[in-house]
Coordinates of N, CA and C in Angstrom, one line a residue:
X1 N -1.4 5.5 12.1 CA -2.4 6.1 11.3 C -3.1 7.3 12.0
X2 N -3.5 8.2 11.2 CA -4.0 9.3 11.9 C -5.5 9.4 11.5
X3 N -6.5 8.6 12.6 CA -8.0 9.0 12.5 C -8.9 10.4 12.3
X4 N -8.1 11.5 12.5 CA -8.5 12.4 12.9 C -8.2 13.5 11.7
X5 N -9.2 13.6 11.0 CA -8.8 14.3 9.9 C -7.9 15.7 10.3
X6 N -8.7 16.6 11.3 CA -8.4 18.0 11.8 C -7.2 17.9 12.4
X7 N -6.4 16.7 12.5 CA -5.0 16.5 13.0 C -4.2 17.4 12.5
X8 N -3.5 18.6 13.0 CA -2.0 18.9 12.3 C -0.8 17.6 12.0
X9 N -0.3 18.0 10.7 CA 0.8 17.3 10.6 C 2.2 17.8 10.0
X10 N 2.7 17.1 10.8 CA 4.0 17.9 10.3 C 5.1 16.8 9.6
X11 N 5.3 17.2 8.4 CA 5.5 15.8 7.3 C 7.0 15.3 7.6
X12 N 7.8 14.7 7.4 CA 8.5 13.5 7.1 C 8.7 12.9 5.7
X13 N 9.1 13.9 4.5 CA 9.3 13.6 2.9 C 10.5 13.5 2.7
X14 N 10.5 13.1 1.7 CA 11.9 13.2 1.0 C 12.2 14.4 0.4
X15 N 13.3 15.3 0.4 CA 13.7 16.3 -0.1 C 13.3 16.7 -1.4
X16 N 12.2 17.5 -1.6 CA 11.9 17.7 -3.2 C 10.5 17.0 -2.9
X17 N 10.1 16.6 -2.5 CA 8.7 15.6 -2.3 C 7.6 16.1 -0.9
X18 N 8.0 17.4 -0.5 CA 7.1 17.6 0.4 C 6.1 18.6 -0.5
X19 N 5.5 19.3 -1.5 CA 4.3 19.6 -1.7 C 3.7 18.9 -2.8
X20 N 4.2 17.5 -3.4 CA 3.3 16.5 -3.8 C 2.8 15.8 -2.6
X21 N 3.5 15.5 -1.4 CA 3.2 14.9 -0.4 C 1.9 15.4 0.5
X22 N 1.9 16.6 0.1 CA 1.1 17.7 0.7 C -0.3 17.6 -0.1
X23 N 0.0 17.7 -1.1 CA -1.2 17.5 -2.2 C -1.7 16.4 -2.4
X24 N -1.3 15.2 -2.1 CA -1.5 13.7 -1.5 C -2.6 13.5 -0.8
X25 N -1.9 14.1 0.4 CA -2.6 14.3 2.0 C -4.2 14.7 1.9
X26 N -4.1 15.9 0.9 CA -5.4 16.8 1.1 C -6.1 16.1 0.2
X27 N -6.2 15.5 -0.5 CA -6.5 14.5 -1.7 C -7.5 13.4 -1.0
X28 N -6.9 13.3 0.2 CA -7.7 12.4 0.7 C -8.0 12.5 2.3
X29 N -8.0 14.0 2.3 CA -8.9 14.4 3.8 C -8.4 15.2 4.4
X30 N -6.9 15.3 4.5 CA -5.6 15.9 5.4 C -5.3 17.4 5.2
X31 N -6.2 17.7 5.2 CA -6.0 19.5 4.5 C -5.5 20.5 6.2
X32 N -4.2 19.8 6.9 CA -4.1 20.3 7.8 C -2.9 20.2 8.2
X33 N -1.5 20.1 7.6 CA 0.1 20.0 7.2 C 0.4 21.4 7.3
X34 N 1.0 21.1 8.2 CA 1.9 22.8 9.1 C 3.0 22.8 8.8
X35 N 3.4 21.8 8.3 CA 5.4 22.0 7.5 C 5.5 20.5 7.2
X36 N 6.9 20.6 7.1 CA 7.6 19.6 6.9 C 9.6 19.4 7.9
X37 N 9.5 18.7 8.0 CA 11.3 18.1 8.7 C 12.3 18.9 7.2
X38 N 12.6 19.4 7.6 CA 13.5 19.7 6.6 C 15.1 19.2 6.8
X39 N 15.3 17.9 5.4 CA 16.2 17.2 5.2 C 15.5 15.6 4.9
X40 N 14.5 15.9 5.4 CA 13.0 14.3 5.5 C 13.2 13.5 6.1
X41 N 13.9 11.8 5.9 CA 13.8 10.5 6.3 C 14.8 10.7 7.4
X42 N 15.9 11.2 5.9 CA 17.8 11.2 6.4 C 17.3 11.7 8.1
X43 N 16.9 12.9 8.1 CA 16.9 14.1 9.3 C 16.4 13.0 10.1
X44 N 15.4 12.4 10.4 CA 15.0 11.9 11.3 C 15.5 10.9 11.7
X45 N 15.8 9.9 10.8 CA 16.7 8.5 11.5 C 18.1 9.0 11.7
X46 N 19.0 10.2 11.2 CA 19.8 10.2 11.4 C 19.8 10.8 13.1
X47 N 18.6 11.5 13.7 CA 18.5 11.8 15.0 C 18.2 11.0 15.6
X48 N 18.8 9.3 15.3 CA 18.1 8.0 16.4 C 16.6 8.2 17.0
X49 N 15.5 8.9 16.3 CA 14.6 8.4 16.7 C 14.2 7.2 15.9
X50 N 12.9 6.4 16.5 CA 12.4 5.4 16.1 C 11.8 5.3 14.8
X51 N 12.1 4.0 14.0 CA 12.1 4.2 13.0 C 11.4 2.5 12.5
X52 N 10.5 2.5 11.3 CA 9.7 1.0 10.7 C 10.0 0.9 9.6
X53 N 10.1 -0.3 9.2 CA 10.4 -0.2 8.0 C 9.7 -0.8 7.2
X54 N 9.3 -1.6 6.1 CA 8.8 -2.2 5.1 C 9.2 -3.1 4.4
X55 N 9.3 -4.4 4.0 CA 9.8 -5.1 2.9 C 9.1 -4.8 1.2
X56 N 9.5 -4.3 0.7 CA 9.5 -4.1 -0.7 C 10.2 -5.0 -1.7
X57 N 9.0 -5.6 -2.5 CA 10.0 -6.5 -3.8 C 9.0 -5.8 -4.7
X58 N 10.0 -5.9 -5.7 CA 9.4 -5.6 -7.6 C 8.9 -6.7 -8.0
X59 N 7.6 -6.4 -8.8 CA 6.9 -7.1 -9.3 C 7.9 -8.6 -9.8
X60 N 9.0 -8.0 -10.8 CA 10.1 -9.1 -11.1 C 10.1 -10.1 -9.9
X61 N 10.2 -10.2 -8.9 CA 10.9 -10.6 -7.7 C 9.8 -11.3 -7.6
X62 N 8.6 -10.6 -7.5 CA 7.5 -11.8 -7.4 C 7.4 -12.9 -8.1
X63 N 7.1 -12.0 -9.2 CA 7.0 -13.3 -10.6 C 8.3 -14.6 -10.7
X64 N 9.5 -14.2 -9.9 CA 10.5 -15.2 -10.5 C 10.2 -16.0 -8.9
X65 N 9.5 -15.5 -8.0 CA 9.3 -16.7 -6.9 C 7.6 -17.0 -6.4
X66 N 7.3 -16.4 -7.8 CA 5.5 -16.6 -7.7 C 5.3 -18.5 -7.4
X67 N 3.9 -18.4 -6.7 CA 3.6 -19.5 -6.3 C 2.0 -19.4 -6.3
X68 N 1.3 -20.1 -6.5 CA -0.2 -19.7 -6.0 C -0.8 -20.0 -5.0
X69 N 0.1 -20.3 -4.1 CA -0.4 -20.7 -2.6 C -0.4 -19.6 -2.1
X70 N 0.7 -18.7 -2.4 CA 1.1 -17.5 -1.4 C 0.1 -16.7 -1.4
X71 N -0.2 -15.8 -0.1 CA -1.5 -15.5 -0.2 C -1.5 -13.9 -0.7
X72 N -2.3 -13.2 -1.6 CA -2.0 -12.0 -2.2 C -3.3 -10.8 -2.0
X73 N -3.0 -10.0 -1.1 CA -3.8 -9.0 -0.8 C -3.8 -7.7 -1.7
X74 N -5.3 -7.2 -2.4 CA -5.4 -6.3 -3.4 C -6.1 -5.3 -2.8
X75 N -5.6 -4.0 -2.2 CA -6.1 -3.1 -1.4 C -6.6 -1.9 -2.2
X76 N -6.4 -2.4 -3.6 CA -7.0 -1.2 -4.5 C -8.9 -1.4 -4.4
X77 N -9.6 -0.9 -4.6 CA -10.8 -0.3 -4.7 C -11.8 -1.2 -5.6
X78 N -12.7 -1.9 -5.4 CA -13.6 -3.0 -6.0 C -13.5 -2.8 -7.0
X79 N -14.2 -2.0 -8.0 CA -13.8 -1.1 -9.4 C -12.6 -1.6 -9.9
X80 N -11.7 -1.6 -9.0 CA -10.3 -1.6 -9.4 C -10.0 -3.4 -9.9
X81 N -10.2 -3.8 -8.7 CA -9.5 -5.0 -8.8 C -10.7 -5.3 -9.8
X82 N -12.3 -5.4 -9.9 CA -12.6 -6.2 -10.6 C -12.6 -6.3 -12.4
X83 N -12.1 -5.0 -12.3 CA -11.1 -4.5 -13.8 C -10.1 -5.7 -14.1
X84 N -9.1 -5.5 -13.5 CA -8.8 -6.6 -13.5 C -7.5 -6.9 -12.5
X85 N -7.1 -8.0 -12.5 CA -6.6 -8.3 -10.9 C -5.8 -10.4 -11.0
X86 N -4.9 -10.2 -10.1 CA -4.0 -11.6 -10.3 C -5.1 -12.6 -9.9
X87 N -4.9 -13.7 -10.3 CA -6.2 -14.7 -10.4 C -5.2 -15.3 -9.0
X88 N -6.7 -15.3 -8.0 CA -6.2 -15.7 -6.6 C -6.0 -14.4 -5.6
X89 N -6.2 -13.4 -6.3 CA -5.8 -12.9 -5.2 C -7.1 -12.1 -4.2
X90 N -6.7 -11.6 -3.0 CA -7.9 -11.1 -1.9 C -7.8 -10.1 -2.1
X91 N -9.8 -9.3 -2.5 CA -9.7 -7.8 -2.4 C -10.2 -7.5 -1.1
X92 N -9.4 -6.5 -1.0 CA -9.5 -6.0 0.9 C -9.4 -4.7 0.4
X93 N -10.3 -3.4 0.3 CA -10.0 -2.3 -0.2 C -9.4 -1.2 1.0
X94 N -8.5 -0.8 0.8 CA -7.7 0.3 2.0 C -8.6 0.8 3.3
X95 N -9.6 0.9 3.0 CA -10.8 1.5 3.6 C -11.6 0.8 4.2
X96 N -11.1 -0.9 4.3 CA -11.8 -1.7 5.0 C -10.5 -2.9 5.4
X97 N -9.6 -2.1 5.3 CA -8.9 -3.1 6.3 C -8.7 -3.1 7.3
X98 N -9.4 -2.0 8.2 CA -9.1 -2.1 9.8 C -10.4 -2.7 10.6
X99 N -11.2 -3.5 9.7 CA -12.3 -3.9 10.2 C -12.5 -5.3 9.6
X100 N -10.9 -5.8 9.0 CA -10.9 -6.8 8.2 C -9.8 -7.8 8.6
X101 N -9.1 -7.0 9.7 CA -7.8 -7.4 9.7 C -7.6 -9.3 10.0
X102 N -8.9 -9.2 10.2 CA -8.8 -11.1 10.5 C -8.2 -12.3 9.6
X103 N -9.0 -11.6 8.4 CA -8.3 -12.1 7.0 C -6.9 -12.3 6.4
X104 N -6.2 -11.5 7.0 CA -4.9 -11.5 7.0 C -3.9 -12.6 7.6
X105 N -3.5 -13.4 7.4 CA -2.8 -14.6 8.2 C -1.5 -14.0 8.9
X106 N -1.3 -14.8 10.1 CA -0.4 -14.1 10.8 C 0.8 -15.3 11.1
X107 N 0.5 -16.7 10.5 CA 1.3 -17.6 10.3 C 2.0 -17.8 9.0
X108 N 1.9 -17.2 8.4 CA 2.5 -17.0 6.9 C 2.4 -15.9 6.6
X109 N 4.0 -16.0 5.2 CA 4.1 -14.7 4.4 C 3.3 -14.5 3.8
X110 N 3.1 -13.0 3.2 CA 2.1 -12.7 2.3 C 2.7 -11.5 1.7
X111 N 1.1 -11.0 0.6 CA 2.3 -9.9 -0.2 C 0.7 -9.0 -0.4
X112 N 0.8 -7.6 -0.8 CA -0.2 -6.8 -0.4 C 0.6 -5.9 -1.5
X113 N -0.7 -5.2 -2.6 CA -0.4 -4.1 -3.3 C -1.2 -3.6 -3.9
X114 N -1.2 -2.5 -4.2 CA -2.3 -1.7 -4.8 C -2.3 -1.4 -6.0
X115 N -2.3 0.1 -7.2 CA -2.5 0.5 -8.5 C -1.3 0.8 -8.7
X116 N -0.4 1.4 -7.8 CA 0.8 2.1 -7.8 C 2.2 2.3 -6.9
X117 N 1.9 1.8 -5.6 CA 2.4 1.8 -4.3 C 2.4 2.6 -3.3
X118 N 0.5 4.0 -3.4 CA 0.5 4.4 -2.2 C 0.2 3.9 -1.1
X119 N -1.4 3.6 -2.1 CA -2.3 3.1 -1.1 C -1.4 1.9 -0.6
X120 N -1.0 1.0 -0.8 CA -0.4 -0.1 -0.2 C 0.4 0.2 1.1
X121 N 1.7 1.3 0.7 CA 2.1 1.6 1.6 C 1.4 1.9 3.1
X122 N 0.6 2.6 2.7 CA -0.8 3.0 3.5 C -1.2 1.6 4.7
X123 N -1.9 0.7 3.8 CA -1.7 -0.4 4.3 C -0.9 -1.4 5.0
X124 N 0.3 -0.9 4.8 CA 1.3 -2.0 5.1 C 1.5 -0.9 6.7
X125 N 0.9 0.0 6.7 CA 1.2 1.3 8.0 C -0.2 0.6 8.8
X126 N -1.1 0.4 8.7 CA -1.8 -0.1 8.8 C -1.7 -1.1 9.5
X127 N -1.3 -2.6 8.7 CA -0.8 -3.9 9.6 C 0.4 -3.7 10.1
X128 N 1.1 -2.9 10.1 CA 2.3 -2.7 11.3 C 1.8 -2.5 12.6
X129 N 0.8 -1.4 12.8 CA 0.3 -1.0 14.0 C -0.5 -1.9 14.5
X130 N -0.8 -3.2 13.8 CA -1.7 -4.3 14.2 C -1.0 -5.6 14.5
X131 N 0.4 -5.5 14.7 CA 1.1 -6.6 14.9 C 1.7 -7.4 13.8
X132 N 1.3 -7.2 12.4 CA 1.6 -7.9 11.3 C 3.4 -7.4 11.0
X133 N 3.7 -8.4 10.6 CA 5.1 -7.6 10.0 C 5.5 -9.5 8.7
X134 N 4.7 -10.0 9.0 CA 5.0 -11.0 8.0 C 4.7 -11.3 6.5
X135 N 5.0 -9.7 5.9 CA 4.4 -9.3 4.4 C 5.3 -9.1 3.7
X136 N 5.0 -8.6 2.7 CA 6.2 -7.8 1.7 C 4.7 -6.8 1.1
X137 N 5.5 -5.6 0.6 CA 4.5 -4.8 -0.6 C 5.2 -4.7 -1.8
X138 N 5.0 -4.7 -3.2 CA 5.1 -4.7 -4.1 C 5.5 -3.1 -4.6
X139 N 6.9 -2.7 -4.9 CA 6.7 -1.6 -5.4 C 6.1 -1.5 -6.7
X140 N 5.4 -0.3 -6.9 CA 4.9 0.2 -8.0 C 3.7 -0.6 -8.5
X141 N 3.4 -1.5 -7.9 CA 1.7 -2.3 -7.7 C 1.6 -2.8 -8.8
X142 N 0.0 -2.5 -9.4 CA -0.3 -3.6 -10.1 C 0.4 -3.2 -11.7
X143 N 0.5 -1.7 -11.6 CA 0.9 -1.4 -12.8 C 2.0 -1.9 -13.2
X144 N 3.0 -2.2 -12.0 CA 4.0 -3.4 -12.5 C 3.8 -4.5 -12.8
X145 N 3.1 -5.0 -11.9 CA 2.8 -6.4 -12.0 C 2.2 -6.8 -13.2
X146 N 1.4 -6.3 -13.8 CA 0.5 -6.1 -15.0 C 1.3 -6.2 -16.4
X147 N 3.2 -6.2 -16.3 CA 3.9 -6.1 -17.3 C 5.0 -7.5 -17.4
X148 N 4.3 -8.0 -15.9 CA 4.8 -9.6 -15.7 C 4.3 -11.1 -16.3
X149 N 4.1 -12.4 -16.2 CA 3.7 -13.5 -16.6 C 2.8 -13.3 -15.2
X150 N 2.7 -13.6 -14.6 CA 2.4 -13.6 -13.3 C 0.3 -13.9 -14.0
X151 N 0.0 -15.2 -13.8 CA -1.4 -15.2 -14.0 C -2.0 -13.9 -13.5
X152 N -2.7 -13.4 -14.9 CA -3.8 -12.2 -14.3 C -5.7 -12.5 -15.0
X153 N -6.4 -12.2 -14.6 CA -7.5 -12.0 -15.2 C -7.7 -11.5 -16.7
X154 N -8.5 -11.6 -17.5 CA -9.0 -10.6 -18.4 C -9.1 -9.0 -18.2
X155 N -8.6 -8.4 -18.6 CA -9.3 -6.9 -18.6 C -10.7 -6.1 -18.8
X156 N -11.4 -6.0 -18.2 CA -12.8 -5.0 -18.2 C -12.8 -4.2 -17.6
X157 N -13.1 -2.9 -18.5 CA -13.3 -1.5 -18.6 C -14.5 -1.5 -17.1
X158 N -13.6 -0.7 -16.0 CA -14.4 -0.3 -14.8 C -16.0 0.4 -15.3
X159 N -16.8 0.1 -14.9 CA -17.9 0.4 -15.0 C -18.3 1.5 -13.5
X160 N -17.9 1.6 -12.8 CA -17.7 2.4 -11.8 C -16.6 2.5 -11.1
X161 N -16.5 3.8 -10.1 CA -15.1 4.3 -9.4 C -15.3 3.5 -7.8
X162 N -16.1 3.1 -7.8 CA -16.4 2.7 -6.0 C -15.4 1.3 -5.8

């Protein structure tokens, strides 16, 4: 993760996705992207440098091995989850997980997702650099999830963005 807002960065996109990636960035502080790899992921793993990866399942995948033990981290934004959100699950908002990381179990699986699958990704960059690798993230978050059986709460209209 990059602390340092004034960091140059030089991006790592997928071909066709470096100036939404760009517009991403600055969106949330990063107004300091000097280019990008041109070719993206391919270019870089195919140069054997070091490379991380992520376990991703679809909401489906959840739902057909849902359990309510399993433990479920919601990194979207108070507002967010308390709109509404899988019954059981932990809000840990993106912005307080590196001061949280305790909460996180490190003896079992778990599963972490956000509104959509940035911020998570985000997160899951996050518990990598903290030793975690015993997760999955959810592509496309809750907005998938939200189209599953998968116990959810009622819905209420956010009454704030915080």
């Amino acid at each position: 993760m990059i602390t340092d807002l004034n960091q140059e960065i030089v991006l790592v996109a997928d071909p066709g996705r470096e100036e939404e990636s760009i517009i991403r960035l600055s969106r949330v502080g990063f107004d300091h992207t000097t280019g990008y790899l041109q070719g993206g992921f391919e270019t870089w793993k195919n140069s054997g440098k070091k490379i991380e990866t992520v376990e991703r399942i679809t909401a489906v995948e959840l739902e057909e091995n849902y359990d309510e033990k399993l433990p479920i981290f919601d990194v979207r934004k108070n507002s967010e989850f308390e709109s509404e959100h899988i019954i059981g699950a932990i809000n840990i908002p993106l912005n307080k997980i590196s001061s949280q990381l305790e909460l996180f179990p490190r003896d079992q699986i778990f599963v972490i997702h956000c509104a959509g699958g940035y911020r998570s990704m985000i997160a899951a960059s996050i518990l990598k650099q903290n030793g975690f690798n015993n997760f999955k993230e959810i592509a496309g978050g809750f907005s998938e999830i939200k189209k599953t059986s998968i116990p959810k709460t009622s819905y209420h209209a956010q009454k704030t963005f915080l």
